[in-house]
Short mmCIF file of C-alpha atoms in Angstrom, two decimals:
data_model
loop_
_atom_site.label_atom_id
_atom_site.label_comp_id
_atom_site.label_asym_id
_atom_site.label_seq_id
_atom_site.Cartn_x
_atom_site.Cartn_y
_atom_site.Cartn_z
CA MET A 49 7.64 -25.96 -53.16
CA ASN A 50 4.12 -26.65 -52.01
CA MET A 51 2.00 -23.57 -52.22
CA LYS A 52 -0.87 -25.03 -50.24
CA GLU A 53 1.51 -25.46 -47.22
CA ILE A 54 2.72 -22.00 -47.58
CA LEU A 55 -0.80 -20.59 -47.67
CA ALA A 56 -1.74 -22.68 -44.64
CA ARG A 57 1.32 -21.23 -42.81
CA LEU A 58 0.44 -17.71 -43.83
CA LEU A 59 -3.13 -18.21 -42.54
CA CYS A 60 -1.44 -19.13 -39.07
CA HIS A 61 0.36 -15.67 -39.37
CA GLU A 62 3.82 -17.37 -39.88
CA VAL A 63 6.54 -15.24 -41.58
CA LEU A 64 8.17 -16.53 -44.73
CA GLN A 65 12.01 -16.49 -45.13
CA ARG A 66 13.75 -14.50 -47.83
CA GLU A 67 14.75 -17.68 -49.79
CA GLU A 68 11.16 -18.80 -49.67
CA MET A 69 9.75 -15.70 -51.07
CA TYR A 70 12.50 -15.76 -53.82
CA ASN A 71 11.52 -19.31 -54.77
CA ILE A 72 7.83 -18.36 -54.91
CA LEU A 73 8.58 -15.33 -57.23
CA LEU A 74 10.53 -17.83 -59.56
CA ALA A 75 7.68 -20.26 -59.52
CA ILE A 76 5.21 -17.50 -60.56
CA THR A 77 7.36 -16.52 -63.43
CA ARG A 78 7.47 -20.11 -64.57
CA GLU A 79 3.60 -20.10 -64.34
CA GLU A 80 3.62 -22.93 -61.84
CA VAL A 81 1.32 -20.97 -59.42
CA PRO A 82 -2.33 -20.46 -60.49
CA ASN A 83 -3.87 -17.04 -60.23
CA GLU A 84 -6.18 -18.23 -57.30
CA GLN A 85 -3.16 -19.03 -55.17
CA ILE A 86 -1.33 -15.78 -56.15
CA THR A 87 -4.50 -13.93 -55.10
CA ALA A 88 -4.48 -15.76 -51.79
CA LEU A 89 -0.77 -15.27 -51.28
CA LEU A 90 -0.95 -11.43 -51.89
CA THR A 91 -4.03 -11.08 -49.63
CA CYS A 92 -2.60 -12.95 -46.73
CA LEU A 93 0.59 -10.99 -46.76
CA GLN A 94 -1.25 -7.72 -47.11
CA MET A 95 -3.59 -8.60 -44.14
CA ARG A 96 -0.74 -9.74 -41.92
CA GLY A 97 1.87 -7.08 -42.84
CA ILE A 98 5.07 -7.63 -44.90
CA THR A 99 8.36 -8.20 -43.31
CA VAL A 100 11.81 -7.04 -44.64
CA ASP A 101 12.85 -10.60 -45.50
CA GLU A 102 9.63 -11.14 -47.53
CA LEU A 103 10.17 -7.87 -49.40
CA LEU A 104 13.85 -8.60 -50.07
CA GLY A 105 12.99 -12.19 -51.23
CA PHE A 106 10.64 -10.83 -53.96
CA ARG A 107 13.17 -8.17 -54.82
CA ASP A 108 15.73 -10.84 -55.22
CA GLY A 109 13.52 -12.76 -57.61
CA ILE A 110 12.56 -9.73 -59.66
CA LEU A 111 16.00 -8.57 -60.18
CA GLU A 112 17.20 -12.12 -61.14
CA THR A 113 14.49 -12.68 -63.67
CA GLY A 114 14.61 -9.10 -65.16
CA VAL A 115 16.88 -7.49 -67.60
CA PRO A 116 19.90 -5.82 -65.79
CA ALA A 117 21.10 -2.31 -66.52
CA LEU A 118 24.80 -2.44 -66.03
CA LEU A 119 25.99 1.18 -66.08
CA ASN A 120 29.57 1.91 -66.36
CA CYS A 121 29.20 4.73 -63.69
CA GLU A 122 30.36 4.19 -60.11
CA ARG A 123 28.04 6.42 -58.05
CA TYR A 124 24.52 7.70 -59.10
CA ILE A 125 21.14 8.11 -57.40
CA ASP A 126 17.52 7.28 -58.07
CA ILE A 127 14.86 9.62 -56.77
CA VAL A 128 11.45 7.86 -56.51
CA GLY A 129 8.25 7.74 -54.47
CA THR A 130 6.13 4.78 -53.64
CA GLY A 131 2.97 6.45 -55.10
CA GLY A 132 -0.47 5.72 -53.74
CA ASP A 133 -0.74 8.86 -51.49
CA GLY A 134 -3.81 10.09 -53.54
CA LYS A 135 -2.35 13.56 -53.76
CA ASN A 136 -1.97 13.87 -57.51
CA THR A 137 1.05 16.23 -57.36
CA PHE A 138 3.01 17.09 -60.47
CA ASN A 139 6.08 14.94 -61.32
CA ILE A 140 8.26 16.49 -58.39
CA SER A 141 10.60 13.50 -58.09
CA THR A 142 11.36 13.26 -61.84
CA CYS A 143 11.78 17.04 -62.07
CA ALA A 144 14.31 16.89 -59.14
CA CYS A 145 16.30 14.18 -61.01
CA PHE A 146 17.13 16.81 -63.68
CA VAL A 147 17.96 19.47 -61.18
CA VAL A 148 20.37 17.01 -59.42
CA ALA A 149 21.96 16.00 -62.77
CA GLY A 150 22.23 19.69 -63.73
CA ALA A 151 24.26 20.22 -60.53
CA GLY A 152 26.71 17.65 -61.86
CA TYR A 153 25.56 14.43 -59.98
CA LYS A 154 24.80 11.27 -61.98
CA VAL A 155 21.20 10.02 -61.81
CA ALA A 156 19.48 6.70 -62.90
CA LYS A 157 15.85 7.33 -62.76
CA HIS A 158 13.59 4.19 -62.61
CA GLY A 159 9.84 4.75 -63.28
CA ASN A 160 6.74 3.88 -65.04
CA VAL A 161 3.35 5.23 -66.29
CA ALA A 162 0.84 6.76 -63.78
CA ALA A 163 -0.95 4.32 -61.53
CA THR A 164 -2.74 6.52 -59.07
CA SER A 165 -1.91 10.05 -60.25
CA VAL A 166 -2.61 11.71 -63.63
CA SER A 167 0.93 11.69 -64.81
CA GLY A 168 3.73 9.18 -63.98
CA ALA A 169 7.38 9.55 -64.66
CA SER A 170 7.28 7.67 -68.02
CA ASN A 171 4.33 9.81 -69.10
CA VAL A 172 6.08 13.12 -68.55
CA ILE A 173 9.40 11.77 -70.11
CA GLU A 174 7.61 10.39 -73.16
CA ALA A 175 5.85 13.61 -73.78
CA TYR A 176 9.21 15.03 -74.86
CA GLY A 177 9.38 12.37 -77.58
CA VAL A 178 11.80 10.13 -75.64
CA LYS A 179 11.96 6.54 -76.83
CA PHE A 180 12.31 4.06 -74.03
CA THR A 181 15.07 1.46 -74.32
CA ASN A 182 16.98 -1.22 -72.49
CA ASP A 183 19.92 -0.99 -74.90
CA ILE A 184 22.90 -0.71 -72.63
CA ASP A 185 24.98 1.25 -75.05
CA ILE A 186 22.30 3.97 -75.24
CA LEU A 187 21.76 3.92 -71.51
CA ASN A 188 25.42 4.29 -70.75
CA ARG A 189 25.83 7.16 -73.26
CA SER A 190 22.81 8.96 -71.72
CA ILE A 191 24.12 8.77 -68.02
CA ASN A 192 27.77 9.68 -69.04
CA GLU A 193 26.94 12.47 -71.60
CA ALA A 194 23.73 13.83 -70.05
CA GLY A 195 24.40 12.97 -66.53
CA ILE A 196 20.91 11.03 -66.39
CA VAL A 197 19.45 7.92 -67.72
CA TYR A 198 15.83 6.87 -67.65
CA LEU A 199 14.87 3.24 -66.99
CA HIS A 200 11.29 2.38 -68.05
CA ALA A 201 10.24 -0.32 -65.62
CA PRO A 202 8.26 -2.65 -68.08
CA LEU A 203 11.38 -3.07 -70.12
CA PHE A 204 13.25 -4.50 -67.13
CA ALA A 205 11.05 -6.11 -64.66
CA LYS A 206 9.79 -9.12 -66.62
CA ALA A 207 8.20 -10.81 -63.60
CA MET A 208 5.60 -8.09 -63.22
CA LYS A 209 3.63 -9.23 -66.22
CA PHE A 210 2.88 -12.56 -64.63
CA VAL A 211 0.95 -10.89 -61.70
CA ALA A 212 -0.57 -8.01 -63.63
CA PRO A 213 -3.99 -9.61 -64.05
CA VAL A 214 -4.25 -10.63 -60.41
CA ARG A 215 -3.20 -7.09 -59.20
CA LYS A 216 -5.67 -5.50 -61.56
CA HIS A 217 -8.71 -7.58 -60.35
CA ILE A 218 -7.99 -7.59 -56.66
CA GLY A 219 -7.80 -3.80 -56.68
CA PHE A 220 -5.86 -3.23 -53.37
CA PRO A 221 -2.15 -2.40 -52.77
CA THR A 222 0.05 -5.41 -52.46
CA ILE A 223 3.62 -6.26 -51.86
CA PHE A 224 4.30 -5.30 -55.48
CA ASN A 225 3.35 -1.71 -54.88
CA LEU A 226 6.26 -1.71 -52.33
CA LEU A 227 8.70 -3.29 -54.79
CA GLY A 228 8.53 -0.68 -57.48
CA PRO A 229 11.03 1.80 -55.82
CA ILE A 230 13.55 -0.95 -54.93
CA VAL A 231 13.87 -2.98 -58.20
CA ASN A 232 15.78 -0.39 -60.24
CA PRO A 233 17.72 -2.64 -62.61
CA SER A 234 20.91 -0.77 -62.36
CA GLN A 235 20.83 -1.28 -58.55
CA PRO A 236 22.08 2.27 -57.48
CA LYS A 237 24.16 2.83 -54.43
CA CYS A 238 22.26 5.99 -53.56
CA GLN A 239 18.44 6.53 -53.34
CA LEU A 240 15.99 9.21 -52.14
CA LEU A 241 12.77 7.57 -51.50
CA GLY A 242 9.37 9.28 -50.78
CA VAL A 243 6.90 7.17 -48.77
CA ALA A 244 3.25 7.84 -47.91
CA ASN A 245 3.23 6.83 -44.20
CA LEU A 246 5.52 6.25 -41.39
CA ASP A 247 5.08 2.43 -41.40
CA GLN A 248 6.40 2.27 -44.77
CA MET A 249 9.37 4.50 -43.72
CA ARG A 250 10.21 1.98 -40.94
CA LEU A 251 9.93 -0.90 -43.30
CA TYR A 252 12.24 0.66 -46.00
CA ASN A 253 14.67 2.01 -43.42
CA ASN A 254 15.38 -1.61 -42.10
CA MET A 255 15.62 -2.91 -45.77
CA TYR A 256 18.16 -0.16 -46.82
CA GLN A 257 20.22 -0.99 -43.74
CA ARG A 258 20.30 -4.56 -44.79
CA ILE A 259 21.31 -3.97 -48.38
CA GLY A 260 23.90 -1.25 -47.34
CA ILE A 261 23.43 1.81 -49.61
CA ASP A 262 23.31 5.51 -48.97
CA TYR A 263 19.62 6.60 -48.70
CA ALA A 264 17.17 9.04 -47.35
CA ILE A 265 13.51 8.35 -46.87
CA GLU A 266 11.14 11.30 -46.80
CA ASN A 267 7.42 11.71 -45.79
CA SER A 268 5.30 14.79 -45.35
CA ILE A 269 3.15 14.69 -42.34
CA GLN A 270 0.06 15.36 -44.38
CA GLY A 271 0.63 11.99 -46.18
CA TYR A 272 2.58 13.09 -49.26
CA ASP A 273 5.19 10.59 -50.56
CA GLU A 274 7.67 13.47 -51.06
CA ILE A 275 8.67 16.73 -49.39
CA SER A 276 5.53 18.71 -50.24
CA LEU A 277 6.33 21.74 -48.03
CA THR A 278 2.61 21.96 -47.18
CA SER A 279 3.43 20.84 -43.66
CA ASN A 280 6.33 19.46 -41.62
CA PHE A 281 8.15 16.51 -43.05
CA LYS A 282 10.35 13.70 -41.70
CA ILE A 283 13.68 12.51 -42.98
CA THR A 284 15.29 9.25 -42.15
CA CYS A 285 18.72 8.50 -43.55
CA ASN A 286 22.11 6.81 -42.80
CA ASP A 287 23.06 9.44 -40.32
CA TYR A 288 20.04 10.88 -38.68
CA GLU A 289 16.20 10.99 -38.23
CA LYS A 290 14.63 14.41 -38.02
CA ILE A 291 11.37 16.30 -38.39
CA PHE A 292 11.80 19.49 -40.42
CA SER A 293 9.43 22.48 -41.01
CA PRO A 294 9.67 24.30 -44.30
CA SER A 295 11.13 27.14 -42.45
CA ASP A 296 14.04 24.94 -41.18
CA ILE A 297 15.20 24.82 -44.79
CA GLY A 298 14.52 28.39 -45.51
CA MET A 299 11.36 27.76 -47.44
CA PRO A 300 7.72 29.21 -47.03
CA GLN A 301 4.91 26.81 -46.43
CA ALA A 302 3.41 25.71 -49.84
CA CYS A 303 -0.31 25.56 -50.84
CA ALA A 304 -1.53 22.08 -51.82
CA GLU A 305 -3.24 23.55 -54.91
CA ASN A 306 -0.04 24.89 -56.26
CA ILE A 307 1.79 21.63 -56.42
CA SER A 308 -1.12 19.68 -58.06
CA GLY A 309 -0.50 18.02 -61.25
CA GLY A 310 -3.86 19.13 -62.72
CA GLU A 311 -6.42 17.04 -64.52
CA THR A 312 -4.52 16.01 -67.59
CA LYS A 313 -1.19 14.64 -68.55
CA GLU A 314 -0.66 17.86 -70.63
CA SER A 315 -1.14 20.16 -67.69
CA ALA A 316 1.29 18.06 -65.57
CA HIS A 317 3.83 18.16 -68.39
CA GLN A 318 3.39 21.88 -68.74
CA ILE A 319 4.21 22.29 -64.97
CA PHE A 320 7.24 20.14 -65.31
CA ASP A 321 8.46 22.10 -68.22
CA ASN A 322 7.84 25.45 -66.51
CA VAL A 323 9.75 24.42 -63.39
CA LEU A 324 12.87 23.52 -65.32
CA GLN A 325 12.72 26.68 -67.45
CA ASN A 326 12.37 28.53 -64.07
CA LYS A 327 9.10 29.97 -65.08
CA ALA A 328 6.88 28.05 -62.60
CA LEU A 329 5.03 29.32 -59.38
CA PRO A 330 7.28 29.79 -56.42
CA ASP A 331 5.64 26.86 -54.55
CA GLN A 332 6.36 24.47 -57.59
CA THR A 333 9.98 25.57 -57.88
CA ASN A 334 10.49 25.23 -54.06
CA VAL A 335 9.29 21.70 -53.81
CA VAL A 336 11.47 20.58 -56.58
CA ILE A 337 14.47 22.27 -55.00
CA ALA A 338 13.84 20.86 -51.53
CA ASN A 339 13.46 17.21 -52.89
CA ALA A 340 16.61 17.74 -55.05
CA ALA A 341 18.62 19.13 -52.08
CA PHE A 342 18.06 16.01 -49.97
CA ALA A 343 19.11 13.84 -52.84
CA ILE A 344 22.39 15.90 -53.23
CA GLN A 345 22.89 15.46 -49.54
CA VAL A 346 22.64 11.66 -49.95
CA MET A 347 25.18 11.79 -52.76
CA GLU A 348 27.42 13.92 -50.57
CA ARG A 349 27.13 11.06 -47.79
CA ASN A 350 25.55 13.71 -45.47
CA LYS A 351 28.84 15.67 -45.44
CA LYS A 352 27.07 18.88 -46.72
CA ASP A 353 24.64 20.73 -44.67
CA ILE A 354 21.07 20.74 -46.10
CA ASN A 355 21.13 24.53 -46.60
CA GLU A 356 24.29 24.12 -48.69
CA CYS A 357 22.66 21.51 -50.72
CA ILE A 358 19.61 23.63 -51.30
CA ALA A 359 21.95 26.32 -52.59
CA ILE A 360 23.48 23.76 -55.05
CA ALA A 361 20.04 22.77 -56.23
CA ARG A 362 18.74 26.37 -56.64
CA GLU A 363 21.85 27.29 -58.63
CA SER A 364 21.36 24.30 -61.01
CA LEU A 365 17.78 25.47 -61.66
CA GLU A 366 18.15 29.18 -61.83
CA SER A 367 21.32 28.98 -63.97
CA GLY A 368 19.53 26.89 -66.68
CA LYS A 369 21.83 23.96 -66.07
CA ALA A 370 18.85 21.72 -65.15
CA TYR A 371 17.00 22.50 -68.33
CA ALA A 372 20.08 22.24 -70.47
CA THR A 373 20.38 18.75 -68.98
CA LEU A 374 16.83 17.90 -69.97
CA LYS A 375 17.54 19.20 -73.52
CA LYS A 376 20.63 17.07 -73.87
CA PHE A 377 18.87 14.06 -72.42
CA VAL A 378 16.01 14.32 -74.81
CA ALA A 379 18.42 14.78 -77.77
CA LEU A 380 20.26 11.67 -76.80
CA ASN A 381 17.16 9.49 -76.29
CA SER A 382 14.71 10.59 -79.09
#
C-alpha cells in the first residue's frame, strides 16, 4: 500500500474502496503510517465528504483489530448518539437504555467519556461505582441477569489509540467521530442512533441498509442528536421516514434549559438518577420516554405503534422497573 498515491488520489477527489480503507486502518495500527500522512488523510476525507464504503472500511478494520464482545443473547439494542451537537444535554440515551431494559428488552450500550458535553455515558455509569471490563463472563452475566450490559469503548476499540494524538492536535471532527456509534464490539442487530444533522442521517441510513440490521435514526430539527422534544424531529428507519411533532406522540414541547446536563458531571448524574427514580422535571422524564419508545419500536420491528411503545416505556419508568434495573446492573458490575 502506497500512502502517497492514496493521498494524491484523494487530492483529486477520488473515492476509496471499502477494502482500501480497511487496509489503511490496519496499516495505521501496525504504525506503518506516519502522523503527517494520517493528518493529511483525515483532512482530505473531511473536506471531500465521507462515503458509505469509506466508513464501512474503517469500521471493518476497527472491529477486526479490537476486542470482540460475544454476547450469548440473540436480540438486543444499542442506543447511542453521534455527539458533537453542542447542546450539552444530560445523558438521555444512556437513561433510555435502562428504561428499555426495565421494560424487558435486552440492551448492550456502547459508550465513552465525554468529548463535547459535560458528562458522557461512561462518566455517568462510573459515578455509580461501576467497574468497566471486557471480561466476557461478566458481560454475559450482566445482560442476561440485569437485561443490560455496558461496553466501555477504550477497552474494545484498540485502533483508536493510534490516531488519538492526531485527532487531538487537528481539533476538528473526522471520520473517527462517525465511527463511534457503529463499532459496538458486540455488533447488535438493533440500534437507535441520534444524529446532529440530516447529512449524517442519510449517510447512516445508507450504511445500515448495507449491513442489514433493524434501526431507527433520529434528529431534532433544532440540531440535537436525539429526540429533544424542543421542536419537531425526524425519524428514518427500516419501514418509514417521517417528521413528528411532540404532540404527535402525546408530549408537550420541552424547554431547552430543562434538558441541559448542567455545568458539572455531578449535576448531570443527579438528573440521570432523578429521572430513573421518577423524581425529575416533566421535560426530563418525557425526553427519556420518547427516546426509549423509539428504541422499543425498533426491537418490535415496527410492529407496535409508537404510542403503544411510549406506554411501555412510561410503565417501565413509573413502576420503578427502570430504577430496579439500574440497581441490579450496578450490583453486578461494581
